[in-house]
Coordinates of C-alpha atoms in Angstrom, one line a residue:
M3 CA 19.0 -35.5 21.6
R4 CA 17.4 -39.0 21.6
A5 CA 14.2 -39.4 19.5
S6 CA 12.8 -41.8 22.1
Q7 CA 12.8 -38.9 24.6
F8 CA 11.8 -36.1 22.1
F9 CA 8.3 -34.9 21.6
L10 CA 7.9 -35.4 17.8
P11 CA 4.3 -36.0 16.8
T12 CA 4.6 -36.6 13.0
L13 CA 1.6 -37.2 10.8
K14 CA 1.3 -39.8 8.0
E15 CA -1.6 -38.0 6.3
T16 CA -1.7 -34.3 5.2
P17 CA -4.3 -32.3 7.1
A18 CA -7.2 -31.2 4.8
E19 CA -6.8 -27.5 5.7
A20 CA -3.2 -27.4 4.6
E21 CA -2.9 -25.9 1.1
L22 CA 0.7 -24.7 0.7
I23 CA 3.6 -27.2 0.9
S24 CA 5.1 -25.4 3.9
H25 CA 1.9 -25.7 5.8
Q26 CA 1.6 -29.4 4.9
L27 CA 5.2 -30.3 5.8
L28 CA 5.4 -28.3 9.0
L29 CA 2.3 -30.0 10.3
R30 CA 3.3 -33.5 9.1
G31 CA 6.9 -33.1 10.5
G32 CA 5.7 -32.1 13.9
F33 CA 7.0 -28.5 13.8
I34 CA 3.7 -26.7 14.6
R35 CA 0.1 -27.4 15.5
R36 CA -3.0 -25.3 14.9
L37 CA -4.8 -23.9 17.9
A38 CA -7.4 -21.8 16.0
S39 CA -7.7 -19.9 12.7
G40 CA -4.3 -18.2 12.2
L41 CA -3.0 -19.3 15.6
Y42 CA -0.2 -21.9 15.9
T43 CA 1.7 -23.6 18.7
W44 CA 5.4 -24.1 18.1
L45 CA 6.4 -27.6 19.0
P46 CA 10.0 -28.4 20.1
L47 CA 11.3 -29.2 16.6
G48 CA 9.7 -26.0 15.1
L49 CA 10.9 -23.9 18.0
R50 CA 14.5 -25.0 17.4
V51 CA 14.2 -23.7 13.8
L52 CA 12.6 -20.5 14.9
R53 CA 15.4 -19.9 17.4
K54 CA 18.0 -20.5 14.8
V55 CA 16.5 -17.8 12.6
E56 CA 16.2 -15.4 15.6
G57 CA 19.8 -16.0 16.4
V58 CA 21.0 -15.0 12.9
V59 CA 18.7 -11.9 13.0
R60 CA 20.0 -10.8 16.4
E61 CA 23.7 -11.2 15.4
E62 CA 23.2 -9.1 12.3
M63 CA 21.2 -6.5 14.1
E64 CA 23.9 -6.1 16.7
R65 CA 26.5 -6.0 14.0
A66 CA 24.6 -3.1 12.4
G67 CA 24.6 -1.2 15.6
A68 CA 21.0 -1.8 16.7
Q69 CA 20.2 -2.4 20.4
E70 CA 17.6 -4.9 21.6
V71 CA 14.5 -3.8 23.6
L72 CA 11.2 -5.5 24.3
M73 CA 7.9 -3.5 24.1
P74 CA 4.4 -4.5 25.2
V75 CA 2.1 -6.4 22.9
V76 CA -0.9 -4.6 24.4
Q77 CA -0.9 -0.9 23.4
P78 CA -3.1 2.0 24.6
A79 CA -5.6 3.5 22.0
E80 CA -4.4 7.0 22.8
L81 CA -1.1 6.5 21.0
W82 CA -2.9 5.2 17.9
Q83 CA -5.3 8.1 18.0
E84 CA -2.4 10.5 18.1
S85 CA -0.9 9.0 15.0
G86 CA -4.2 8.9 13.2
R87 CA -4.1 5.1 12.7
W88 CA -6.8 4.0 15.2
E89 CA -9.4 4.2 12.5
L90 CA -7.2 4.2 9.5
Y91 CA -5.7 0.8 10.2
G92 CA -9.0 -0.9 9.9
P93 CA -10.4 -4.2 11.2
E94 CA -7.0 -5.9 11.2
L95 CA -6.3 -3.9 14.4
L96 CA -7.7 -6.1 17.2
R97 CA -9.3 -3.6 19.7
L98 CA -10.1 -4.5 23.3
K99 CA -11.1 -2.8 26.6
D100 CA -9.7 -3.4 30.0
R101 CA -11.8 -3.6 33.2
H102 CA -11.9 0.2 33.4
Q103 CA -13.4 0.3 29.8
R104 CA -10.2 1.9 28.5
D105 CA -9.4 1.2 24.9
F106 CA -6.3 -0.9 23.9
C107 CA -5.2 -2.9 20.9
L108 CA -2.9 -5.9 20.3
G109 CA 0.1 -4.5 18.4
P110 CA 0.4 -5.3 14.8
T111 CA 3.4 -3.0 14.7
H112 CA 5.2 -0.7 17.2
E113 CA 5.8 2.7 15.5
E114 CA 3.5 4.4 18.1
V115 CA 5.1 2.7 21.1
I116 CA 8.7 3.4 20.1
S117 CA 7.8 7.0 19.3
D118 CA 6.4 7.4 22.7
L119 CA 9.5 6.0 24.3
A120 CA 11.7 8.3 22.2
R121 CA 9.8 11.5 23.0
R122 CA 10.1 10.7 26.7
E123 CA 13.8 9.7 26.7
I124 CA 15.6 11.6 23.9
R125 CA 16.4 15.2 24.5
S126 CA 19.4 16.1 22.4
Y127 CA 20.9 15.5 19.0
R128 CA 23.9 14.1 20.8
Q129 CA 21.8 11.0 21.6
L130 CA 21.3 10.4 17.9
P131 CA 21.5 8.3 15.8
L132 CA 19.7 5.7 17.8
N133 CA 18.6 2.3 16.5
L134 CA 16.4 0.0 18.7
Y135 CA 15.0 -3.4 17.8
Q136 CA 12.9 -6.2 19.3
V137 CA 11.9 -9.7 18.4
Q138 CA 8.3 -9.7 19.4
T139 CA 4.8 -11.3 18.9
K140 CA 2.5 -9.3 16.6
F141 CA -1.2 -9.8 16.0
R142 CA -3.1 -8.8 12.9
D143 CA -6.7 -9.8 12.6
E144 CA -6.5 -11.1 9.1
I145 CA -9.9 -11.4 7.4
R146 CA -8.9 -14.8 6.0
P147 CA -6.0 -16.4 7.7
R148 CA -4.5 -19.1 5.4
F149 CA -1.4 -20.9 4.3
G150 CA -0.3 -21.7 7.8
L151 CA 2.5 -19.5 9.0
M152 CA 2.5 -17.6 5.8
R153 CA -0.6 -15.5 6.7
A154 CA -1.2 -16.1 10.4
R155 CA -3.0 -13.8 12.7
E156 CA -0.3 -14.1 15.4
F157 CA 3.3 -14.2 14.3
I158 CA 6.9 -13.4 15.4
M159 CA 8.5 -10.3 13.9
K160 CA 11.8 -8.5 14.3
D161 CA 11.1 -4.8 14.1
A162 CA 13.7 -2.0 14.4
Y163 CA 13.3 1.7 14.6
S164 CA 16.0 4.4 14.1
F165 CA 16.0 8.1 15.0
H166 CA 18.0 10.8 13.3
I167 CA 18.8 14.5 13.3
D168 CA 19.1 14.8 9.5
Q169 CA 18.5 13.0 6.2
D170 CA 22.1 12.0 5.7
S171 CA 22.1 10.1 9.0
L172 CA 18.8 8.4 8.1
R173 CA 20.2 7.3 4.7
A174 CA 23.4 5.9 6.3
T175 CA 21.4 3.8 8.8
Y176 CA 19.0 2.7 6.2
Q177 CA 21.9 1.4 4.1
E178 CA 23.3 -0.4 7.1
M179 CA 20.0 -2.1 7.7
Y180 CA 19.6 -2.9 4.1
D181 CA 23.0 -4.6 4.1
A182 CA 22.2 -6.4 7.4
Y183 CA 19.1 -7.8 5.8
R184 CA 21.0 -9.0 2.8
N185 CA 23.5 -10.7 5.2
I186 CA 20.6 -12.3 7.2
F187 CA 19.0 -13.9 4.2
T188 CA 22.3 -14.9 2.7
R189 CA 23.4 -16.6 6.0
L190 CA 20.0 -18.4 6.1
G191 CA 20.8 -20.0 2.8
L192 CA 17.7 -18.4 1.0
E193 CA 17.4 -17.3 -2.6
F194 CA 16.0 -13.8 -2.4
R195 CA 15.6 -10.5 -4.1
A196 CA 15.6 -7.0 -2.6
V197 CA 13.1 -4.9 -4.6
D198 CA 11.8 -1.3 -4.7
A199 CA 8.5 -1.3 -3.0
D200 CA 5.4 0.7 -2.0
T201 CA 5.4 2.0 1.6
G202 CA 1.8 0.9 2.1
A203 CA 0.1 1.5 5.5
I204 CA 3.4 2.1 7.3
G205 CA 4.1 5.2 5.2
G206 CA 7.3 7.0 4.5
K207 CA 9.3 8.1 1.4
A208 CA 11.6 5.2 0.4
S209 CA 11.3 1.5 1.0
H210 CA 12.6 -1.9 -0.1
E211 CA 11.0 -5.3 0.3
F212 CA 13.0 -8.5 0.6
H213 CA 11.4 -11.5 -1.1
V214 CA 12.2 -15.2 -0.9
L215 CA 11.7 -16.5 -4.4
A216 CA 9.2 -19.3 -4.6
D217 CA 6.4 -20.4 -7.0
S218 CA 3.9 -20.1 -4.3
G219 CA 4.6 -16.5 -3.5
E220 CA 1.8 -14.0 -3.5
D221 CA 3.8 -11.1 -4.9
A222 CA 5.0 -10.6 -8.5
I223 CA 8.7 -9.6 -8.5
V224 CA 10.0 -7.9 -11.6
H225 CA 13.7 -8.3 -12.4
C226 CA 16.1 -7.6 -15.2
S227 CA 18.0 -10.2 -17.1
A228 CA 21.1 -8.2 -17.4
C229 CA 21.4 -5.9 -14.3
D230 CA 20.4 -5.8 -10.7
Y231 CA 17.1 -3.9 -11.2
A232 CA 14.3 -5.5 -9.3
A233 CA 10.9 -4.1 -8.0
N234 CA 7.6 -5.2 -6.8
Q235 CA 5.0 -5.2 -9.5
E236 CA 3.3 -2.4 -7.7
L237 CA 6.2 -0.1 -8.5
A238 CA 8.0 -1.7 -11.4
R239 CA 8.8 0.4 -14.4
S240 CA 9.8 -0.4 -18.0
R241 CA 11.8 1.7 -20.5
P242 CA 9.5 4.2 -22.2
L243 CA 8.6 3.6 -25.9
L244 CA 9.6 5.8 -28.7
D245 CA 7.0 7.9 -30.5
S246 CA 5.4 6.1 -33.4
S247 CA 6.4 7.3 -36.9
D248 CA 3.3 5.8 -38.7
P249 CA 1.6 8.3 -41.1
L250 CA -1.5 9.9 -39.8
L251 CA -4.8 8.4 -41.1
P252 CA -8.1 10.2 -41.3
A253 CA -10.3 9.8 -38.2
E254 CA -13.6 8.0 -38.6
Q255 CA -16.4 6.7 -36.5
R256 CA -17.4 3.1 -37.0
A257 CA -20.5 1.2 -35.9
T258 CA -19.5 -1.5 -33.4
P259 CA -22.7 -3.0 -32.0
G260 CA -22.4 -5.5 -29.2
I261 CA -18.8 -4.8 -28.4
R262 CA -17.9 -5.8 -24.8
T263 CA -14.1 -6.3 -24.7
V264 CA -10.9 -4.9 -26.1
E265 CA -10.4 -8.1 -28.1
D266 CA -13.9 -7.7 -29.7
Q267 CA -13.1 -4.1 -30.6
A268 CA -9.8 -4.9 -32.1
K269 CA -11.2 -7.8 -34.1
V270 CA -14.2 -5.8 -35.5
L271 CA -12.0 -2.9 -36.4
G272 CA -9.1 -4.9 -37.9
I273 CA -6.5 -3.6 -35.5
S274 CA -4.3 -5.0 -32.7
P275 CA -5.3 -4.6 -29.0
A276 CA -2.1 -2.4 -28.7
Q277 CA -3.9 0.2 -31.0
V278 CA -6.9 0.3 -28.7
V279 CA -7.0 3.0 -26.0
K280 CA -9.3 1.8 -23.2
S281 CA -10.9 4.4 -20.9
L282 CA -11.3 3.5 -17.2
L283 CA -13.5 5.7 -15.0
V284 CA -12.1 5.6 -11.5
F285 CA -13.0 7.3 -8.2
A286 CA -10.0 8.7 -6.4
D287 CA -11.1 9.6 -2.9
D288 CA -14.6 9.6 -4.4
K289 CA -13.6 12.1 -7.2
P290 CA -14.1 10.8 -10.7
T291 CA -11.1 10.7 -13.1
L292 CA -10.7 9.1 -16.5
L293 CA -7.6 6.9 -16.9
L294 CA -6.3 5.8 -20.4
L295 CA -4.3 2.6 -21.1
R296 CA -3.4 0.6 -24.1
G297 CA -5.7 -2.3 -24.8
D298 CA -3.0 -4.8 -24.1
D299 CA -2.0 -3.3 -20.7
E300 CA -3.4 -3.7 -17.2
L301 CA -4.1 -0.9 -14.8
N302 CA -1.8 -0.8 -11.7
L303 CA -4.0 0.6 -8.9
I304 CA -1.1 1.4 -6.6
K305 CA 0.6 3.5 -9.3
A306 CA -2.6 5.2 -10.2
A307 CA -3.4 6.1 -6.5
R308 CA 0.1 7.6 -6.2
V309 CA -0.3 9.7 -9.4
L310 CA -3.7 11.0 -8.2
D311 CA -2.5 11.4 -4.6
A312 CA -5.5 9.4 -3.4
D313 CA -5.8 7.4 -0.2
T314 CA -8.5 5.2 -1.9
L315 CA -9.0 4.3 -5.5
R316 CA -11.6 2.1 -7.2
L317 CA -13.0 1.4 -10.6
A318 CA -16.4 2.7 -11.4
S319 CA -19.1 0.2 -12.1
A320 CA -21.0 0.1 -15.4
E321 CA -24.0 1.6 -13.6
E322 CA -21.9 4.5 -12.1
T323 CA -20.4 5.2 -15.6
R324 CA -23.9 5.4 -17.2
E325 CA -25.3 7.5 -14.4
L326 CA -22.4 10.0 -14.4
L327 CA -21.7 10.3 -18.1
G328 CA -24.6 8.6 -19.8
V329 CA -22.3 6.2 -21.6
P330 CA -22.9 2.4 -21.8
F331 CA -20.2 -0.1 -20.8
G332 CA -17.6 -0.6 -23.4
F333 CA -18.0 2.7 -25.3
L334 CA -16.3 5.3 -23.1
G335 CA -13.6 7.4 -24.6
P336 CA -11.6 10.7 -24.1
K337 CA -12.9 12.5 -27.2
D338 CA -15.9 14.7 -26.6
L339 CA -16.6 13.5 -23.1
P340 CA -20.2 14.3 -22.1
A341 CA -19.0 15.9 -18.9
P342 CA -15.6 17.5 -18.0
L343 CA -13.3 15.1 -16.1
P344 CA -9.6 15.1 -15.3
I345 CA -7.8 12.7 -17.7
V346 CA -4.6 10.9 -17.1
A347 CA -3.0 8.7 -19.8
D348 CA -0.4 6.0 -19.4
Q349 CA 2.8 7.2 -21.1
R350 CA 2.6 4.3 -23.6
V351 CA -0.8 5.7 -24.8
L352 CA 0.7 9.1 -25.7
V353 CA 3.2 7.6 -28.3
L354 CA 0.4 5.9 -30.2
R355 CA -0.8 7.1 -33.6
N356 CA -4.1 6.1 -35.3
F357 CA -5.6 4.6 -32.2
S358 CA -9.2 3.6 -31.4
T359 CA -11.4 4.6 -28.5
G360 CA -15.1 4.5 -27.6
A361 CA -17.2 7.3 -29.0
N362 CA -19.3 7.9 -25.9
I363 CA -22.3 6.6 -27.9
G364 CA -23.6 3.1 -27.6
G365 CA -22.5 0.9 -30.5
Q366 CA -19.9 3.4 -31.8
H367 CA -16.1 3.6 -31.7
W368 CA -13.5 6.0 -33.1
L369 CA -10.8 4.7 -35.4
H370 CA -7.5 6.5 -36.4
L371 CA -7.6 9.1 -33.7
N372 CA -4.4 11.2 -33.1
W373 CA -3.3 13.4 -30.3
E374 CA -3.4 17.2 -30.8
R375 CA -5.1 16.8 -34.2
D376 CA -8.3 15.1 -32.8
L377 CA -8.1 15.7 -29.1
P378 CA -5.7 17.4 -26.7
R379 CA -2.8 15.5 -25.0
P380 CA -3.8 14.7 -21.4
Q381 CA -1.4 14.4 -18.4
A382 CA 1.1 11.5 -18.8
A383 CA 2.0 9.0 -16.1
D384 CA 3.1 5.4 -15.5
L385 CA -0.1 3.6 -14.8
R386 CA 0.4 0.0 -16.1
N387 CA 1.7 -3.3 -14.8
V388 CA 4.9 -4.2 -16.6
Q389 CA 5.0 -7.3 -18.7
V390 CA 7.5 -10.1 -19.3
G391 CA 9.8 -9.0 -22.1
D392 CA 9.5 -5.2 -21.5
A393 CA 12.8 -3.3 -21.7
C394 CA 14.6 -2.6 -18.5
P395 CA 14.5 1.0 -17.3
H396 CA 18.0 0.8 -15.8
C397 CA 20.1 -0.7 -18.5
A398 CA 20.3 -0.7 -22.3
T399 CA 20.3 -4.5 -22.9
G400 CA 18.2 -6.2 -20.3
S401 CA 14.6 -7.4 -20.6
L402 CA 12.2 -7.8 -17.7
G403 CA 11.1 -11.1 -16.2
I404 CA 8.6 -11.8 -13.5
R405 CA 8.9 -14.3 -10.6
R406 CA 6.8 -15.0 -7.6
G407 CA 8.1 -13.9 -4.2
I408 CA 7.2 -14.3 -0.5
E409 CA 7.8 -11.0 1.4
V410 CA 9.9 -11.7 4.5
G411 CA 11.4 -8.2 5.1
H412 CA 10.7 -4.6 4.5
V413 CA 12.7 -1.5 5.3
F414 CA 11.3 2.1 5.3
Q415 CA 12.6 5.6 5.5
L416 CA 9.7 7.0 7.5
G417 CA 10.9 10.6 7.7
T418 CA 8.7 12.6 10.1
R419 CA 5.4 10.7 9.6
Y420 CA 5.2 9.5 13.2
S421 CA 7.7 11.8 14.9
E422 CA 5.7 14.9 13.8
K423 CA 2.3 13.6 15.0
L424 CA 3.6 12.1 18.3
G425 CA 6.0 15.0 19.1
V426 CA 9.4 13.4 19.0
R427 CA 11.6 16.4 19.1
V428 CA 15.2 17.1 20.3
L429 CA 17.4 20.2 20.6
N430 CA 19.7 20.5 17.6
E431 CA 23.2 21.8 17.4
A432 CA 22.0 25.3 17.3
G433 CA 19.9 24.8 20.5
K434 CA 16.6 24.8 18.7
E435 CA 13.9 22.2 18.9
Q436 CA 13.6 19.9 15.9
V437 CA 11.5 17.0 14.9
V438 CA 13.6 13.9 14.4
L439 CA 13.6 11.6 11.3
M440 CA 12.8 7.9 11.6
G441 CA 13.5 4.7 9.9
C442 CA 11.6 1.4 10.3
Y443 CA 12.9 -2.1 9.5
G444 CA 10.8 -5.3 9.8
I445 CA 11.5 -9.0 9.3
G446 CA 8.9 -11.7 9.5
V447 CA 10.8 -14.2 11.6
S448 CA 8.1 -16.9 11.7
R449 CA 7.3 -16.3 8.0
I450 CA 10.9 -17.0 7.1
V451 CA 10.5 -20.5 8.5
A452 CA 7.6 -21.2 6.1
A453 CA 9.2 -19.4 3.2
A454 CA 12.4 -21.5 3.6
V455 CA 10.2 -24.7 3.3
E456 CA 8.5 -23.3 0.1
Q457 CA 12.0 -23.0 -1.4
N458 CA 13.5 -26.2 0.0
F459 CA 11.6 -29.4 -0.2
D460 CA 11.2 -32.5 -2.3
E461 CA 8.8 -35.4 -2.6
R462 CA 10.1 -36.9 0.7
G463 CA 9.9 -33.8 2.9
I464 CA 11.8 -30.6 3.9
C465 CA 15.4 -29.9 3.0
W466 CA 16.5 -27.3 5.5
P467 CA 19.3 -25.0 4.7
A468 CA 22.1 -25.9 7.2
T469 CA 21.8 -22.6 9.1
M470 CA 18.2 -23.2 9.9
A471 CA 18.0 -26.9 10.5
P472 CA 16.8 -28.0 13.9
F473 CA 19.7 -30.4 14.2
D474 CA 22.9 -30.6 12.1
V475 CA 22.9 -34.3 11.7
G476 CA 20.6 -37.3 12.3
I477 CA 21.9 -40.7 13.4
V478 CA 19.7 -43.7 12.7
A479 CA 20.6 -46.7 14.9
I480 CA 19.0 -49.7 13.2
Q481 CA 17.3 -52.0 15.7
A482 CA 18.9 -50.2 18.6
K483 CA 16.7 -51.9 21.2
K484 CA 17.9 -55.3 20.1
S485 CA 21.6 -54.5 19.5
P486 CA 23.4 -52.9 22.4
T487 CA 26.6 -52.6 20.4
V488 CA 24.8 -50.6 17.6
L489 CA 23.3 -48.3 20.2
A490 CA 26.6 -47.9 22.0
A491 CA 28.3 -47.0 18.7
A492 CA 25.6 -44.5 17.8
E493 CA 25.8 -42.9 21.3
A494 CA 29.6 -42.7 21.0
M495 CA 29.4 -41.0 17.6
M496 CA 26.8 -38.5 19.0
A497 CA 29.1 -37.6 21.9
R498 CA 32.1 -37.1 19.5
L499 CA 30.0 -34.8 17.2
E500 CA 28.5 -32.9 20.0
A501 CA 32.0 -32.3 21.4
K502 CA 32.8 -30.7 18.0
G503 CA 29.8 -28.3 18.5
L504 CA 27.3 -30.1 16.3
Q505 CA 23.7 -30.7 17.2
V506 CA 22.7 -34.3 16.9
F507 CA 19.4 -36.1 16.7
L508 CA 19.7 -39.8 17.5
D509 CA 16.8 -42.0 16.3
D510 CA 17.0 -44.8 18.9
R511 CA 13.3 -45.7 18.6
D512 CA 12.1 -49.3 18.3
E513 CA 10.8 -48.7 14.7
R514 CA 11.4 -50.3 11.4
P515 CA 14.3 -48.8 9.4
G516 CA 11.9 -47.5 6.7
V517 CA 10.0 -45.5 9.3
Q518 CA 13.2 -44.1 10.7
F519 CA 14.5 -43.1 7.3
A520 CA 11.1 -41.5 6.3
T521 CA 11.1 -39.5 9.5
M522 CA 14.7 -38.2 8.8
D523 CA 13.7 -37.2 5.3
L524 CA 10.5 -35.5 6.4
I525 CA 12.1 -33.3 9.1
G526 CA 14.9 -32.4 6.7
L527 CA 18.2 -32.6 8.6
P528 CA 21.2 -31.7 6.3
H529 CA 23.1 -34.9 7.1
R530 CA 22.1 -38.5 8.0
L531 CA 24.3 -41.3 9.4
V532 CA 23.1 -44.9 9.6
I533 CA 24.7 -47.5 11.9
S534 CA 23.7 -51.2 11.8
E535 CA 25.3 -54.5 12.8
K536 CA 26.4 -54.9 9.2
T537 CA 28.2 -51.5 8.9
L538 CA 29.5 -51.8 12.4
A539 CA 31.2 -55.0 11.4
Q540 CA 33.0 -53.2 8.6
N541 CA 33.8 -50.2 10.9
L542 CA 32.0 -48.0 8.5
W543 CA 29.0 -45.5 8.5
E544 CA 26.4 -45.1 5.9
Y545 CA 26.2 -41.4 5.0
R546 CA 23.7 -39.5 3.0
G547 CA 23.2 -35.7 2.5
R548 CA 19.6 -34.7 2.5
R549 CA 19.7 -33.7 -1.2
D550 CA 21.9 -36.6 -2.2
S551 CA 20.5 -39.4 -4.4
E552 CA 22.7 -42.1 -3.1
N553 CA 24.2 -43.5 0.2
H554 CA 27.9 -43.6 0.8
L555 CA 29.9 -45.9 3.1
I556 CA 32.5 -43.8 4.9
S557 CA 34.9 -44.2 7.7
E558 CA 34.6 -42.4 11.1
A559 CA 37.4 -40.0 10.1
E560 CA 35.4 -39.1 6.9
V561 CA 32.3 -38.5 9.0
L562 CA 34.0 -35.9 11.0
S563 CA 35.5 -34.2 7.9
I564 CA 32.2 -34.1 6.0
L565 CA 30.2 -32.8 8.9
Q566 CA 32.8 -30.1 9.7
G567 CA 32.7 -28.9 6.1
E568 CA 36.1 -30.2 5.0
P569 CA 36.5 -31.5 1.4
R570 CA 36.2 -35.2 0.9

């Protein structure tokens, strides 16, 4: 492909709305253009990258036994009402009416549609297992679209759905898809982690997220230094602490006027924040519950909601706490509560001795409280966010670290959540009707493009992994318009490389060499060849890998060996 004939509208300046580096570079490099908030047009260069990603995804899906289909973007409301998600999904579901005033939505996902297809077409266990996938446009009406492709309203997704007669079959396909996802991200040249994850709005019993590791990631990924344990912060665990062996001290109440924070409390009482038990009043599906955590820990709302089996969970305000219990902010505690409430304590709280809590009286705290002696042991649970340095729950030697990740894939064992509600049933081996089990497997194809840039860039532009690059090699012909021999040599090299199956981008524009080099660096092709009258006279080519710090003069034979991956 010749640059003089290629639509490549690069930008010298970074658009003001672009915050993340991927958004900046994809706009500057002429890969995408913004149409409206969260809506982007893929330009020729960007579409080539997108198609490369789609190609790898399709190859691995087919290898895993999935078959491709294509379902409608517009979905009837009746299906979503059957599943119970028409209202539950919330304002991200873009609803619309047709000319007959019938309700529809733009599909953010396709569990309902695929379930409808399955209940119409699958009759017998002999047709199972079945795994169908698509690469399709999705729409989610994000309240605040931002970061370019990272959180767009319209995006490209690969979603697959599997159907099974029993749990063993579901587990087997789930593992196949898990392995396929690992193959996809490995082939795309991305540093990633597969982590235990919450099932969220999709639902189901088991799930894993796949995260591209990058400092700009929105998710905190917890990982072990010594084993392969990894989990999203929402689900991550640490090894439980041993019971304290400190001698019991006599409990006493202390005056603590003006206390507002755990740090204030610890300082006034002469203890560490770890000896403070903070009491958090929450509403789980509007029912009040008291949660207890160590003063140096943070509440994990996802874990707490699971423990309390609540669809919604929120912290009570200071006004709600005073109204319900008559206790001012900062002085709430589990001993002698003014009103009976369910109490759940983080497991690290229950190993403490001689701890401090609020006394349920303004300006008063307890010091040296102990379980069973001074108050009963409440229900125990894991309620906290793990911290850097915590002991790994899976191995004896590792400690936990935290990195940022960009979620690019998610696999679920859905079970019967959708098949039960939408009536996906088959006759089993005994001739009886049975609800099928389902799996769900999604990859954000367009988000992968942005995530790859977040992980692969430098001060000059993008450094595409070879599998994703829009072209394999760029050829810069210096002053091609003024030197027919240079242009002819560049065209001959392009023809030879294309005959070897490589995709070549020839910059034959009438531009200064500095502009040509800057363009090549910005768009991030893995290899660059430069031909000029000077190098042509020596029968040599100037070669530079995108991540190299220096240029190398090489022969034509060496060009072919380098670009075909042979050792130099």
